Each structure stands twice: as C-alpha cells, then as structure tokens.
Short mmCIF file of C-alpha atoms and ligand atoms in Angstrom, two decimals:
data_model
loop_
_atom_site.label_atom_id
_atom_site.label_comp_id
_atom_site.label_asym_id
_atom_site.label_seq_id
_atom_site.Cartn_x
_atom_site.Cartn_y
_atom_site.Cartn_z
CA UNK A 1 0.00 0.00 0.00
CA UNK A 2 1.23 3.46 -0.88
CA UNK A 3 0.64 6.73 0.96
CA UNK A 4 -1.40 7.85 -2.07
CA UNK A 5 -4.10 5.35 -1.10
CA UNK A 6 -4.57 6.76 2.40
CA UNK A 7 -7.37 9.13 3.28
CA UNK A 8 -4.94 11.86 4.11
CA UNK A 9 -5.00 15.52 3.12
CA UNK A 10 -3.46 15.85 -0.37
CA UNK A 11 -1.02 18.40 1.00
CA UNK A 12 0.32 15.87 3.50
CA UNK A 13 0.76 13.32 0.73
CA UNK A 14 2.71 15.87 -1.28
CA UNK A 15 4.94 16.60 1.69
CA UNK A 16 5.58 12.89 2.21
CA UNK A 17 6.57 12.60 -1.39
CA UNK A 18 8.97 15.52 -1.01
CA UNK A 19 10.53 13.69 1.95
CA UNK A 20 10.97 10.63 -0.24
CA UNK A 21 8.43 8.58 1.74
CA UNK A 22 6.59 6.48 -0.86
CA UNK A 23 5.08 3.75 1.18
CA UNK A 24 4.58 3.37 4.91
CA UNK A 25 7.06 1.38 6.97
CA UNK A 26 5.66 -1.61 8.91
CA UNK A 27 4.98 0.37 12.05
CA UNK A 28 3.38 3.19 10.05
CA UNK A 29 1.19 0.69 8.19
CA UNK A 30 0.02 -0.83 11.46
CA UNK A 31 -0.26 2.29 13.63
CA UNK A 32 -1.69 4.97 11.32
CA UNK A 33 -5.22 3.49 10.89
CA UNK A 34 -5.97 2.98 14.63
CA UNK A 35 -4.52 6.41 15.44
CA UNK A 36 -6.76 7.92 12.76
CA UNK A 37 -9.67 6.12 14.45
CA UNK A 38 -8.85 7.82 17.72
CA UNK A 39 -7.69 4.67 19.51
CA UNK A 40 -5.04 4.48 22.20
CA UNK A 41 -1.93 2.72 20.95
CA UNK A 42 1.12 1.15 22.54
CA UNK A 43 3.59 0.66 19.71
CA UNK A 44 6.90 -1.15 20.00
CA UNK A 45 9.06 -1.19 16.90
CA UNK A 46 12.79 -1.30 16.34
CA UNK A 47 15.02 1.75 16.16
CA UNK A 48 15.03 3.69 12.91
CA UNK A 49 11.75 2.25 11.56
CA UNK A 50 9.88 5.55 11.27
CA UNK A 51 7.96 5.75 14.53
CA UNK A 52 7.94 9.56 14.46
CA UNK A 53 5.99 9.78 11.22
CA UNK A 54 3.75 6.93 12.44
CA UNK A 55 2.23 9.33 14.93
CA UNK A 56 2.96 12.65 13.19
CA UNK A 57 1.09 11.80 9.96
CA UNK A 58 -2.31 10.93 11.50
CA UNK A 59 -2.10 13.69 14.12
CA UNK A 60 -1.31 16.42 11.59
CA UNK A 61 -4.06 15.10 9.37
CA UNK A 62 -6.57 15.20 12.21
CA UNK A 63 -5.63 18.69 13.37
CA UNK A 64 -5.59 20.11 9.84
CA UNK A 65 -8.98 18.62 8.98
CA UNK A 66 -10.52 19.93 12.21
CA UNK A 67 -9.00 23.41 12.17
CA UNK A 68 -12.38 24.94 11.40
CA UNK A 69 -14.06 23.33 14.39
CA UNK A 70 -11.51 23.69 17.14
CA UNK A 71 -10.52 27.00 18.69
CA UNK A 72 -7.23 28.03 17.25
CA UNK A 73 -5.50 29.17 20.41
CA UNK A 74 -5.54 25.83 22.19
CA UNK A 75 -2.77 23.26 22.20
CA UNK A 76 -4.29 20.10 20.76
CA UNK A 77 -1.50 17.63 20.90
CA UNK A 78 1.33 17.18 23.39
CA UNK A 79 4.36 15.05 22.56
CA UNK A 80 6.64 14.33 25.51
CA UNK A 81 10.27 13.39 24.85
CA UNK A 82 13.34 12.84 27.05
CA UNK A 83 15.82 15.33 25.52
CA UNK A 84 15.90 18.77 24.01
CA UNK A 85 17.64 17.51 20.90
CA UNK A 86 14.84 15.04 20.33
CA UNK A 87 12.24 17.74 20.91
CA UNK A 88 13.78 19.81 18.11
CA UNK A 89 14.15 16.84 15.78
CA UNK A 90 10.54 15.72 16.19
CA UNK A 91 9.22 19.26 15.79
CA UNK A 92 11.14 19.38 12.55
CA UNK A 93 9.40 16.21 11.33
CA UNK A 94 6.00 17.73 12.24
CA UNK A 95 6.90 20.91 10.39
CA UNK A 96 8.00 19.05 7.27
CA UNK A 97 5.01 16.73 7.10
CA UNK A 98 2.61 19.53 8.06
CA UNK A 99 4.08 22.17 5.71
CA UNK A 100 1.33 24.38 4.30
CA UNK A 101 -1.43 22.69 6.33
CA UNK A 102 -1.57 25.50 8.88
CA UNK A 103 -0.69 23.10 11.72
CA UNK A 104 1.68 24.92 14.04
CA UNK A 105 4.24 22.88 15.93
CA UNK A 106 6.61 24.07 18.60
CA UNK A 107 9.57 22.68 20.46
CA UNK A 108 9.79 23.40 24.19
CA UNK A 109 12.68 22.61 26.52
CA UNK A 110 14.64 23.91 29.49
CA UNK A 111 18.13 25.35 29.74
CA UNK A 112 17.24 28.39 27.63
CA UNK A 113 15.40 31.67 28.17
CA UNK A 114 11.68 31.22 28.81
CA UNK A 115 10.55 34.52 27.22
CA UNK A 116 10.72 33.67 23.50
CA UNK A 117 8.98 30.37 24.22
CA UNK A 118 6.14 32.19 26.00
CA UNK A 119 5.77 34.54 23.06
CA UNK A 120 5.49 31.69 20.59
CA UNK A 121 2.98 29.94 22.85
CA UNK A 122 0.89 33.11 23.02
CA UNK A 123 0.77 33.23 19.21
CA UNK A 124 -0.95 29.86 19.20
CA UNK A 125 0.44 26.37 18.92
CA UNK A 126 -1.29 23.14 17.87
CA UNK A 127 1.39 20.59 18.58
CA UNK A 128 3.78 21.04 21.47
CA UNK A 129 6.85 18.78 21.58
CA UNK A 130 8.36 19.10 25.02
CA UNK A 131 10.72 17.73 27.63
CA UNK A 132 8.98 17.12 30.97
CA UNK A 133 10.91 19.60 33.14
CA UNK A 134 10.15 22.87 31.30
CA UNK A 135 6.66 21.66 30.57
CA UNK A 136 6.01 21.09 34.23
CA UNK A 137 7.45 24.53 35.13
CA UNK A 138 5.27 26.41 32.65
CA UNK A 139 2.14 24.44 33.50
CA UNK A 140 2.55 25.02 37.22
CA UNK A 141 3.19 28.74 36.61
CA UNK A 142 -0.09 28.76 34.73
CA UNK A 143 1.43 29.73 31.36
CA UNK A 144 0.30 26.69 29.47
CA UNK A 145 -3.27 25.51 29.19
CA UNK A 146 -3.48 21.79 28.62
CA UNK A 147 -7.24 21.57 29.05
CA UNK A 148 -7.91 21.09 25.36
CA UNK A 149 -5.34 18.44 24.57
CA UNK A 150 -6.94 15.67 22.55
CA UNK A 151 -3.81 13.53 22.08
CA UNK A 152 -0.88 12.82 24.36
CA UNK A 153 2.15 11.08 22.87
CA UNK A 154 4.98 9.61 24.93
CA UNK A 155 7.90 8.98 22.61
CA UNK A 156 10.64 6.76 24.06
CA UNK A 157 7.74 5.75 26.29
CA UNK A 158 9.57 3.26 28.51
CA UNK A 159 12.10 5.94 29.39
CA UNK A 160 9.40 8.55 29.98
CA UNK A 161 7.56 6.24 32.38
CA UNK A 162 10.74 5.33 34.23
CA UNK A 163 11.92 6.77 37.53
CA UNK A 164 13.65 9.93 36.29
CA UNK A 165 10.59 11.28 34.49
CA UNK A 166 7.48 9.60 35.83
CA UNK A 167 6.71 12.19 38.53
CA UNK A 168 6.82 15.12 36.07
CA UNK A 169 4.75 13.13 33.58
CA UNK A 170 2.13 12.31 36.22
CA UNK A 171 1.98 15.95 37.28
CA UNK A 172 1.60 17.13 33.70
CA UNK A 173 -1.03 14.48 33.05
CA UNK A 174 -3.24 15.84 35.84
CA UNK A 175 -3.72 18.93 33.65
CA UNK A 176 -4.75 16.99 30.56
CA UNK A 177 -8.37 15.87 30.08
CA UNK A 178 -9.03 12.22 30.93
CA UNK A 179 -10.97 11.84 27.74
CA UNK A 180 -8.10 11.89 25.30
CA UNK A 181 -6.11 9.70 23.01
CA UNK A 182 -2.83 8.39 24.45
CA UNK A 183 -0.02 6.98 22.31
CA UNK A 184 3.12 5.24 23.50
CA UNK A 185 6.04 4.66 21.15
CA UNK A 186 9.36 2.98 21.82
CA UNK A 187 11.86 0.42 20.61
CA UNK A 188 12.05 -1.23 24.02
CA UNK A 189 9.71 -1.91 26.91
CA UNK A 190 9.71 -4.14 29.97
CA UNK A 191 6.83 -5.77 31.84
CA UNK A 192 6.77 -3.29 34.68
CA UNK A 193 6.52 -0.31 32.33
CA UNK A 194 4.01 -2.10 30.12
CA UNK A 195 1.75 -2.59 33.13
CA UNK A 196 2.14 1.04 34.07
CA UNK A 197 1.20 2.07 30.53
CA UNK A 198 -1.90 -0.10 30.63
CA UNK A 199 -2.85 1.52 33.93
CA UNK A 200 -2.74 4.92 32.27
CA UNK A 201 -4.91 3.83 29.34
CA UNK A 202 -7.62 1.21 29.56
CA UNK A 203 -7.97 -0.40 26.15
CA UNK A 204 -4.82 0.42 24.28
CA UNK A 205 -4.20 -1.40 21.05
CA UNK A 206 -0.86 -3.08 21.27
CA UNK A 207 1.31 -3.17 18.19
CA UNK A 208 4.60 -4.94 18.44
CA UNK A 209 6.89 -5.50 15.50
CA UNK A 210 9.71 -8.11 15.60
CA UNK A 211 9.60 -8.65 19.32
CA UNK A 212 12.16 -11.48 19.21
CA UNK A 213 15.25 -9.36 18.82
CA UNK A 214 15.02 -5.69 19.62
CA UNK A 215 18.17 -4.87 17.61
CA UNK A 216 17.28 -3.65 14.12
CA UNK A 217 18.20 -6.26 11.50
CA UNK A 218 19.96 -3.58 9.40
CA UNK A 219 22.62 -3.36 12.06
CA UNK A 220 25.58 -5.70 12.04
CA UNK A 221 26.96 -5.70 15.54
CA UNK A 222 29.96 -7.35 17.14
CA UNK A 223 32.13 -7.22 20.24
CA UNK A 224 35.91 -6.98 20.63
CA UNK A 225 37.66 -7.85 23.85
CA UNK A 226 39.99 -4.98 24.60
CA UNK A 227 41.50 -3.97 27.91
CA UNK A 228 40.32 -0.67 29.36
CA UNK A 229 43.63 1.16 28.91
CA UNK A 230 44.05 -0.05 25.34
CA UNK A 231 40.66 1.06 24.07
CA UNK A 232 41.92 4.44 22.86
CA UNK A 233 44.46 2.81 20.56
CA UNK A 234 41.77 0.70 18.94
CA UNK A 235 39.62 3.80 18.60
CA UNK A 236 42.51 5.61 16.94
CA UNK A 237 43.08 2.71 14.59
CA UNK A 238 39.42 2.51 13.68
CA UNK A 239 39.26 6.21 12.85
CA UNK A 240 42.42 6.06 10.80
CA UNK A 241 41.21 3.04 8.87
CA UNK A 242 37.86 4.71 8.14
CA UNK A 243 38.84 8.32 7.54
CA UNK A 244 35.64 9.26 5.72
CA UNK A 245 33.24 7.61 8.14
CA UNK A 246 30.82 9.21 10.54
CA UNK A 247 31.36 7.56 13.90
CA UNK A 248 29.28 7.92 17.06
CA UNK A 249 31.18 6.84 20.16
CA UNK A 250 29.36 6.09 23.40
CA UNK A 251 31.07 6.29 26.78
CA UNK A 252 29.81 5.78 30.32
CA UNK A 253 30.37 9.22 31.88
CA UNK A 254 30.88 12.88 31.02
CA UNK A 255 34.44 12.69 32.38
CA UNK A 256 35.18 9.70 30.15
CA UNK A 257 33.82 11.61 27.15
CA UNK A 258 36.29 14.44 27.70
CA UNK A 259 39.11 11.97 28.30
CA UNK A 260 38.51 10.10 25.07
CA UNK A 261 38.27 13.45 23.28
CA UNK A 262 41.72 14.42 24.63
CA UNK A 263 43.23 11.03 23.83
CA UNK A 264 42.05 11.33 20.22
CA UNK A 265 43.27 14.92 20.05
CA UNK A 266 46.73 13.80 21.15
CA UNK A 267 46.64 11.28 18.32
CA UNK A 268 45.85 14.09 15.87
CA UNK A 269 42.15 13.25 15.51
CA UNK A 270 39.48 15.90 15.70
CA UNK A 271 36.26 14.99 17.47
CA UNK A 272 33.51 16.60 19.55
CA UNK A 273 31.67 15.67 22.74
CA UNK A 274 28.05 15.83 23.80
CA UNK A 275 26.81 15.19 27.34
CA UNK A 276 24.65 16.57 30.11
CA UNK A 277 27.28 18.96 31.47
CA UNK A 278 27.41 20.95 28.26
CA UNK A 279 25.47 24.14 27.76
CA UNK A 280 22.35 23.67 25.70
CA UNK A 281 23.58 25.83 22.84
CA UNK A 282 26.85 23.88 22.69
CA UNK A 283 24.98 20.58 22.61
CA UNK A 284 22.86 21.72 19.71
CA UNK A 285 25.85 23.17 17.89
CA UNK A 286 27.85 19.97 18.22
CA UNK A 287 24.96 17.82 17.10
CA UNK A 288 24.43 20.02 14.05
CA UNK A 289 28.12 19.85 13.21
CA UNK A 290 27.96 16.09 13.39
CA UNK A 291 24.81 16.08 11.28
CA UNK A 292 26.36 18.31 8.61
CA UNK A 293 29.64 16.42 8.62
CA UNK A 294 31.73 19.34 9.89
CA UNK A 295 32.77 16.89 12.62
CA UNK A 296 32.91 13.19 11.85
CA UNK A 297 33.43 11.76 15.29
CA UNK A 298 31.07 12.47 18.14
CA UNK A 299 31.70 11.18 21.64
CA UNK A 300 28.47 10.94 23.61
CA UNK A 301 27.02 9.73 26.86
CA UNK A 302 23.65 8.02 26.86
CA UNK A 303 21.90 11.43 26.60
CA UNK A 304 22.09 10.98 22.84
CA UNK A 305 21.30 7.28 22.77
CA UNK A 306 17.58 7.78 22.45
CA UNK A 307 15.79 8.82 19.31
CA UNK A 308 18.43 10.90 17.57
CA UNK A 309 18.08 10.38 13.83
CA UNK A 310 21.18 11.09 11.79
CA UNK A 311 20.80 9.19 8.55
CA UNK A 312 24.43 8.57 7.67
CA UNK A 313 26.08 7.40 10.89
CA UNK A 314 28.35 4.62 9.61
CA UNK A 315 29.54 3.21 12.91
CA UNK A 316 28.46 3.17 16.51
CA UNK A 317 31.24 2.36 18.92
CA UNK A 318 30.44 1.31 22.46
CA UNK A 319 33.72 2.50 23.88
CA UNK A 320 32.25 1.52 27.23
CA UNK A 321 29.65 -1.21 27.56
CA UNK A 322 26.33 0.34 28.59
CA UNK A 323 25.16 -0.39 32.12
CA UNK A 324 21.47 -0.60 31.20
CA UNK A 325 20.93 -3.46 28.74
CA UNK A 326 18.20 -1.63 26.82
CA UNK A 327 20.62 1.22 26.19
CA UNK A 328 22.62 -1.17 24.04
CA UNK A 329 19.65 -1.37 21.69
CA UNK A 330 19.22 2.40 21.64
CA UNK A 331 22.92 3.15 21.18
CA UNK A 332 23.48 0.75 18.29
CA UNK A 333 20.14 1.95 16.92
CA UNK A 334 21.70 5.32 16.02
CA UNK A 335 23.05 3.59 12.93
CA UNK A 336 21.20 1.47 10.34
CA UNK A 337 18.27 3.88 10.14
CA UNK A 338 15.52 3.69 7.54
CA UNK A 339 16.75 1.28 4.90
CA UNK A 340 20.44 2.02 5.52
CA UNK A 341 22.87 -0.59 6.77
CA UNK A 342 24.72 0.08 9.98
CA UNK A 343 27.64 -1.32 11.87
CA UNK A 344 28.24 -1.32 15.62
CA UNK A 345 31.21 -2.50 17.63
CA UNK A 346 31.54 -2.80 21.39
CA UNK A 347 34.85 -2.62 23.20
CA UNK A 348 34.57 -4.95 26.16
CA UNK A 349 37.18 -5.13 28.91
CA UNK A 350 37.53 -7.94 31.43
CA UNK A 351 35.62 -5.95 34.05
CA UNK A 352 32.74 -5.34 31.66
CA UNK A 353 32.03 -8.96 30.79
CA UNK A 354 29.09 -9.25 33.22
CA UNK A 355 27.48 -6.20 31.57
CA UNK A 356 27.92 -7.82 28.17
CA UNK A 357 26.28 -10.99 29.43
CA UNK A 358 23.31 -9.01 30.72
CA UNK A 359 22.93 -7.39 27.29
CA UNK A 360 23.04 -10.74 25.52
CA UNK A 361 20.35 -12.05 27.83
CA UNK A 362 18.28 -8.95 27.20
CA UNK A 363 18.44 -9.13 23.41
CA UNK A 364 18.01 -12.89 23.51
CA UNK A 365 21.09 -13.79 21.48
CA UNK A 366 24.85 -13.64 21.73
CA UNK A 367 26.85 -10.88 20.11
CA UNK A 368 29.44 -12.10 17.61
CA UNK A 369 32.98 -11.73 18.89
CA UNK A 370 35.41 -10.04 16.54
CA UNK A 371 38.62 -11.97 17.08
CA UNK A 372 41.76 -9.88 17.40
CA UNK A 373 44.87 -12.01 17.30
CA UNK A 374 47.78 -11.21 19.57
CA UNK A 375 49.89 -9.74 16.83
CA UNK A 376 47.23 -7.31 15.71
CA UNK A 377 46.52 -6.36 19.31
CA UNK A 378 50.16 -5.56 20.01
CA UNK A 379 50.50 -3.74 16.71
CA UNK A 380 47.45 -1.60 17.45
CA UNK A 381 48.59 -0.51 20.87
CA UNK A 382 52.14 0.23 19.67
CA UNK A 383 51.35 2.28 16.58
CA UNK A 384 49.79 5.35 18.04
CA UNK A 385 50.33 8.85 16.71
CA UNK A 386 50.09 10.10 20.25
CA UNK A 387 53.60 11.45 20.88
CA UNK A 388 53.15 11.47 24.63
CA UNK A 389 52.32 7.77 24.50
CA UNK A 390 55.39 7.06 22.43
CA UNK A 391 57.52 9.04 24.87
CA UNK A 392 55.98 7.22 27.72
CA UNK A 393 56.37 3.89 26.00
CA UNK A 394 59.96 4.74 25.21
CA UNK A 395 60.65 5.60 28.81
CA UNK A 396 58.98 2.46 29.97
CA UNK A 397 60.98 0.43 27.51
CA UNK A 398 64.23 2.04 28.65
CA UNK A 399 63.28 1.42 32.19
CA UNK A 400 62.44 -2.22 31.51
CA UNK A 401 65.59 -2.76 29.52
CA UNK A 402 67.55 -1.14 32.31
CA UNK A 403 65.92 -3.47 34.76
CA UNK A 404 66.50 -6.56 32.73
CA UNK A 405 70.13 -5.57 32.25
CA UNK A 406 70.40 -5.20 35.96
CA UNK A 407 68.82 -8.56 36.60
CA UNK A 408 71.08 -10.16 34.07
CA UNK A 409 74.08 -8.64 35.79
CA UNK A 410 72.84 -9.85 39.11
CA UNK A 411 72.62 -13.40 37.93
P1 ADP B 501 12.37 5.68 14.99
O1 ADP B 501 11.66 6.72 15.78
O2 ADP B 501 11.54 4.47 14.72
O3 ADP B 501 13.71 5.31 15.55
P2 ADP B 501 12.49 7.77 12.97
O4 ADP B 501 11.09 8.18 13.08
O5 ADP B 501 13.51 8.67 13.57
O6 ADP B 501 12.69 6.28 13.55
O7 ADP B 501 12.80 7.50 11.41
C1 ADP B 501 13.99 6.92 10.97
C2 ADP B 501 14.31 7.37 9.55
O8 ADP B 501 13.40 6.77 8.63
C3 ADP B 501 14.18 8.87 9.37
O9 ADP B 501 15.34 9.38 8.77
C4 ADP B 501 12.96 9.04 8.49
O10 ADP B 501 13.10 10.16 7.65
C5 ADP B 501 12.90 7.74 7.71
N1 ADP B 501 11.53 7.34 7.32
C6 ADP B 501 10.44 7.35 8.11
N2 ADP B 501 9.35 6.90 7.46
C7 ADP B 501 9.75 6.59 6.21
C8 ADP B 501 9.06 6.09 5.02
N3 ADP B 501 7.77 5.78 5.04
N4 ADP B 501 9.80 5.90 3.91
C9 ADP B 501 11.12 6.20 3.90
N5 ADP B 501 11.81 6.67 4.97
C10 ADP B 501 11.15 6.87 6.11
MG1 MG B 502 12.04 7.70 17.54
#
C-alpha cells in the first residue's frame, strides 16, 4: 500500500513525497489506521523504523482537517520526549510533514530563556513537543493551558515512564483531560513499564513488531575484547582506517567523554563531545556539526542514545559497555536507520564482561565476537600517533631494559 491510497490531506501526501516517503514502513502501516480512528496505541518497533511519522502523519491530518471546528488558540497535541535535541528533531518532522497545512508545531525545553517560548505559545500552537521539566514549570506557573489536549504522545515511552521522568509526567497528566487519546512509542519496553502504561490507558491497542530481537536487523553488531587502557588505541586505529566515516562513540560518563576526546586529540584526531554537562547551545551546535559532517566523530554519553536520527552514521562504537541493557539497543540503533545498513562494535574489557552478558540475555542472542589475534593487538597498541604515549612507551621500555640488564648482571 502506498501513501497515495490513504485518506490523508493531499497536502500531507505531497509533503511525504517531497521527503521521499513512498510507502509506509511496517509500524506506520500498522499504527496509522488505529490512530486515525482515535484509539489508544502502545507501539513497540525497532530503532530507525519511522515511529515519528507513524504518529505525526495521523495527528497532523486530524488537526488540519478539524482546524475549522476547534478553537485556534488551544494546544491540541502534546508530545513528551526525554531530551531537548529530540524535541527539536521531532518538531522538525512535524513541520516538514505539516508544511502548508496550517498546523503549528513548537519545540519546548529547558536550559534556555523562557521569554521567546512564552511569546510563541501566546501566538498559538497546535502541537507542542516538550521535555517534561520545562513543561512542568510552565504548567505550574499557569502559562500553558493543557485543558484542550486531545492527544498525548509519549515517545521513548519506557524511558518517559521510568523513575527519572514519571513524577513530572504524572503531574503534567493531571492537567490533561481524561478523555483523550494516548499513544506510547518505543523500541524497548519491559513488563513493569508495560503494566504502568496499561494503567494509564484502559484499552490500548498493542502493536509490536519483531519482538524477538530488539536490535534492528539492518545493524551488524559485534564485540571486541579490549583492555580498558588499550581502548583508545583501537579507537585511533578505527578512525584512521575509516577516515571518511561518521562515527558515534558512546562512553559511560561525562568525564570519560572528555578523556577520550583528549586522547584522540593527542593522536591528531578531531572529534567533539556531547553530554549533560554541556550548555544547551553547545549541545545543539555539536549535534548540528555532526549532522552536517563538519565533525565526523562524536563522543556521547547516553543522553544521545535515544531517538536521535542522523541518517548517515556509519559506525556506533560502544567505547564503554552500557550499564542498562536496553541502552545497548538504543545506542546501536543510532546507525542502520531507515533502509540504511549500519555497523556497531563494542569494546569490552575484562571488568565489563558481566554487563555484556546481561545485554546478551536482554536481546536474547549472543553478540558475535570479533577476534583480534595477539599480533594485531600488540600492533594496534604500539602504533599510536600520540607522541606522549610514544615518549611514555619509550621511557617504559628504557626502564624495563635497564631493569632486565640489571637482573642479568645480578645473575
Ligand atoms: P524511529 O523513531 O523508529 O527510531 P524515525 O522516526 O527517527 O525512527 O525515522 C527513521 C528514519 O526513517 C528517518 O530518517 C525518516 O526520515 C525515515 N523514514 C520514516 N518513514 C519513512 C518512510 N515511510 N519511507 C522512507 N523513509 C522513512
Ligand atoms: Mg524515535
């Protein structure tokens, strides 16, 4: 079935064509009709399979068709997302699909001045795509009226219903009419969260695509066993062997991100970092540079693991093994998007083996090991462009040679 055959506004169909969307993806095929019928939906589909448009298309269509009947000043649809970057990205999808329809979408998030946001809100907004914190602030200050919301979407739903966000979500939900449509979208979900979702909505239609393995089949993923201190040399080698590639590197902490950045810099490799300690404007700038290709290597913490859609990420590197098994799925899911192929490699040290095991249990299959023979391993850690390492290695070598000479003498 093609988009042409849907009962959608012709303008929306034109916009989809401009985006190069000819036919719906599986999740779009399954989710668009019930959403158009006003049903509640819990949709689980792999990363990069077009979940955003699966809810954006029917919602824009509904709002545009009902513009005449609903008062213009009210917010009609609220999309809640975990990060500011995702809020901007999803608003962009709404704007592209809704171009010319008169549907007004807005991105709302914290860490920036509230004034311009209030102004835009006062001008009238139909679809608000927001992070929970700023949303909660503005609602409790009485600046946002959620009384006329007809659809609530939780994207990355399992994350939004998890500990860090659930209180804000619950508080925001108290301001939204009970009689509404609720949509949950994610690539992962566990039983506890599923139950919680079903508590929020009574008769949600459940759509689950490929539940057996949550890792998208477009992604080839493997693991290499590399000691913690050697990881940077393998990173350096990988970058040098793939000079044209766009590589997204995930690390465990903000401090690690900066450390890997410095290690690469010492080896003459330019990269950028993105994590929660960075100013909002810097985060957006870095992400745009990575998107445009001005920077080819981005070192990130899990803040960027969810939802970010950059079409041409060639490799995901788990420089550190993620501590939450589902984050493995989200991290590697930043590559292999749409119909593109992707490749992901995890660097696993001795200490991280239990984490790897937990991931394998979670995804229900083992991750192929990429064998590195001894020779290659030694070669990789000895051939760094990092002068300080060579100096250090040299010193160490001298020292060792000195020692061995001494021991020889002593014998
Ligand atoms: P998800 O939320 O499932 O991870 P996204 O909504 O971010 O995935 O979409 C992934 C990519 O697929 C995007 O780059 C998007 O433009 C593309 N895409 C979405 N729907 C279609 C379609 N029907 N045909 C072609 N490409 C699509
Ligand atoms: Mg998504």
